[in-house]
Coordinates of C-alpha atoms in Angstrom, one line a residue:
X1474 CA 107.9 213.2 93.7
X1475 CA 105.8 214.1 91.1
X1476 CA 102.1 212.4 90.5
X1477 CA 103.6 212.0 86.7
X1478 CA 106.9 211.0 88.1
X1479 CA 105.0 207.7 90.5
X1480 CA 103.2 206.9 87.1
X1481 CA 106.1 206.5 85.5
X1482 CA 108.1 204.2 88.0
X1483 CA 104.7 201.8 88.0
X1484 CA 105.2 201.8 84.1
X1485 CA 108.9 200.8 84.2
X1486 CA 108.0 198.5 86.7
X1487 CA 105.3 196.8 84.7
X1488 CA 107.5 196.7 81.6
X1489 CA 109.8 194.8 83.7
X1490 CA 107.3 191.8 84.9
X1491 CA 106.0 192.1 81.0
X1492 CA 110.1 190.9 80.0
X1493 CA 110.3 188.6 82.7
X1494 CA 107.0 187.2 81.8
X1495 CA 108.3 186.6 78.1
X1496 CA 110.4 184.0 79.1
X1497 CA 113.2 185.4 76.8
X1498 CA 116.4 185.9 78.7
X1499 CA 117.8 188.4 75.8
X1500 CA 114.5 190.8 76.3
X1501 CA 114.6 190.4 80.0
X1502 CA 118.5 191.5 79.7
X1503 CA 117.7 194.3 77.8
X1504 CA 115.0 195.4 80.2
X1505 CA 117.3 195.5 83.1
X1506 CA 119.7 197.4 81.1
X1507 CA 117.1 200.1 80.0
X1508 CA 115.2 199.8 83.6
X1509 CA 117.4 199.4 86.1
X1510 CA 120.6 201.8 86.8
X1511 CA 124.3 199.7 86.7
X1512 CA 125.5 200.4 90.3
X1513 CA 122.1 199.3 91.6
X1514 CA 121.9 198.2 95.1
X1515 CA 120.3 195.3 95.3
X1516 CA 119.5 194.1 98.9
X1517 CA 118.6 190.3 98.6
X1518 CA 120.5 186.7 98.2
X1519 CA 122.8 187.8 94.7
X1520 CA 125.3 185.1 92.8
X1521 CA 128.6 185.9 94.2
X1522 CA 130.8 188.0 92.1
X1523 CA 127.5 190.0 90.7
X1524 CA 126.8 193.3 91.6
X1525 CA 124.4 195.8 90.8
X1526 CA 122.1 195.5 87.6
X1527 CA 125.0 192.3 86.4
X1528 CA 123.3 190.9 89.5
X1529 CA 119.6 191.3 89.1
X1530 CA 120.5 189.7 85.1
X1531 CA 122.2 186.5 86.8
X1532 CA 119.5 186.0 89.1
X1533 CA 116.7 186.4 86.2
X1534 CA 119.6 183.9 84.3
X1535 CA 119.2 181.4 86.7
X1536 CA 115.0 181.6 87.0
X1537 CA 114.7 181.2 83.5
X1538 CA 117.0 178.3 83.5
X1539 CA 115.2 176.4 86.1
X1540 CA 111.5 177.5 85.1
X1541 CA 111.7 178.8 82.2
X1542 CA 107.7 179.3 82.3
X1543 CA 108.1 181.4 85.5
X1544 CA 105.1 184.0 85.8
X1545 CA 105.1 187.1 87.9
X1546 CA 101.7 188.2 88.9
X1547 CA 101.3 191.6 90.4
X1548 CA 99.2 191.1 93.1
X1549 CA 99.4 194.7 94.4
X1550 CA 101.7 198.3 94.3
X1551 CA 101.9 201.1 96.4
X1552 CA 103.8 203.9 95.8
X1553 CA 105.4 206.6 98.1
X1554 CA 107.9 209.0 96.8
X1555 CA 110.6 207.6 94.6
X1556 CA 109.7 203.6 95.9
X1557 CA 107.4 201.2 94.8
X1558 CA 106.6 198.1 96.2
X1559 CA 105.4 195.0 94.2
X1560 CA 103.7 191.9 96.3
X1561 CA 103.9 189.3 93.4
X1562 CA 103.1 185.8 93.3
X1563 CA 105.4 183.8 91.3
X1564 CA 104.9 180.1 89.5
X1565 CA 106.4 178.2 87.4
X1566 CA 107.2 174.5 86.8
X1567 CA 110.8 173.2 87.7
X1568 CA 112.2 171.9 84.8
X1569 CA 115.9 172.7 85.1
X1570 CA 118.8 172.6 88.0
X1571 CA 117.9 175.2 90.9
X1572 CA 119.8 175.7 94.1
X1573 CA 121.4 172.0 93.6
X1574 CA 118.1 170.2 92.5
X1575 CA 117.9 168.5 89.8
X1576 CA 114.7 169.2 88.0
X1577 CA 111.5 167.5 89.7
X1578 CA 108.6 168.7 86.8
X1579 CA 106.8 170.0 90.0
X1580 CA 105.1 173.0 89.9
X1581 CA 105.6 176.0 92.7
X1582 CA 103.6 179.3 93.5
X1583 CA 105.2 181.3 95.9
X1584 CA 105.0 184.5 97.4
X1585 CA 107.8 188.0 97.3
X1586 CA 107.5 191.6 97.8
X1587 CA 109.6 194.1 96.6
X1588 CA 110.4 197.4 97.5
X1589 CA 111.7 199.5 94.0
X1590 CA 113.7 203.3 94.8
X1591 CA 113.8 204.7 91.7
X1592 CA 116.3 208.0 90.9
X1593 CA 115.8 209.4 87.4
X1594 CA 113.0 206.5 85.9
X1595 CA 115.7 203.9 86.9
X1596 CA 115.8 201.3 89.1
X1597 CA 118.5 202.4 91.8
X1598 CA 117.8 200.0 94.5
X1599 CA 115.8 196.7 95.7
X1600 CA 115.3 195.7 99.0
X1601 CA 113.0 191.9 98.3
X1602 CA 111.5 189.2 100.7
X1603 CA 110.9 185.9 98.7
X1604 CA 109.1 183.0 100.1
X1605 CA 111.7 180.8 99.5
X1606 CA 110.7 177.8 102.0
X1607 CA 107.6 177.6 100.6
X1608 CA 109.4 177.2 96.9
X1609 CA 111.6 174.6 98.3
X1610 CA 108.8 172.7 100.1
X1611 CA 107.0 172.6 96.9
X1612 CA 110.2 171.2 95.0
X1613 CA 110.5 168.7 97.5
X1614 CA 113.9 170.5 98.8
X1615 CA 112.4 170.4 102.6
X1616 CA 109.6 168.3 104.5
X1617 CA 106.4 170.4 104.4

């Protein structure tokens, strides 16, 4: 891959956290639509029934419903070929139903990393670790 070609997939990458960021579900719809390829492969905990970039819009659905002020920070990328991997820290305040909690008003910063393949400037696959039992610990889901 190309030094022009790595440059690119950071940029897609970074327009993607910039719609998530927004907080507008429509812009962050349209982002996966433009960013990420429709038969994606996307290797982490998915709403039944969802595949492929229909997935990666439910999950962002169901963020922005229960924090709707949920903030990616790109910690760090490094690129290698057609991947890039993103270690974010993500916050937010719950303020609507997640995983069978009702909101709390608590606030959570968590840890993920994601590993991008691109094909084309498209998103064709994501293989993710999220911190989830930190999250849940913070919502008050699990004893600390």
């Amino acid at each position: 891959m190309s030094a022009a070609e790595a440059t690119g997939n950071i940029a897609a990458l970074h327009r993607f956290h910039s719609a998530t960021n927004s907080g507008d579900p429509g812009l962050v719809a349209r982002a996966i639509d433009e960013l990420a390829a429709p038969d994606m492969v996307f290797h982490a905990p998915v709403p039944l029934g969802a595949t492929g970039a229909e997935a990666l819009k439910r999950v962002w659905e169901v963020l922005l419903r229960a924090f709707p002020d949920i903030h990616v920070t790109v910690e760090e990328t490094v690129t290698e070929g057609d991947k890039v991997v993103s270690r974010n820290t993500v916050s937010g305040t719950h303020r609507g139903e997640y995983r069978g909690l009702p909101p709390t008003g608590k606030t959570v910063s968590y840890g993920e990393i994601f590993v991008f393949r691109f094909v084309d400037g498209r998103i064709a696959e994501i293989c993710g670790v999220v911190d989830v039992l930190t999250q849940l610990r913070q919502l008050g889901a699990l004893p600390s």
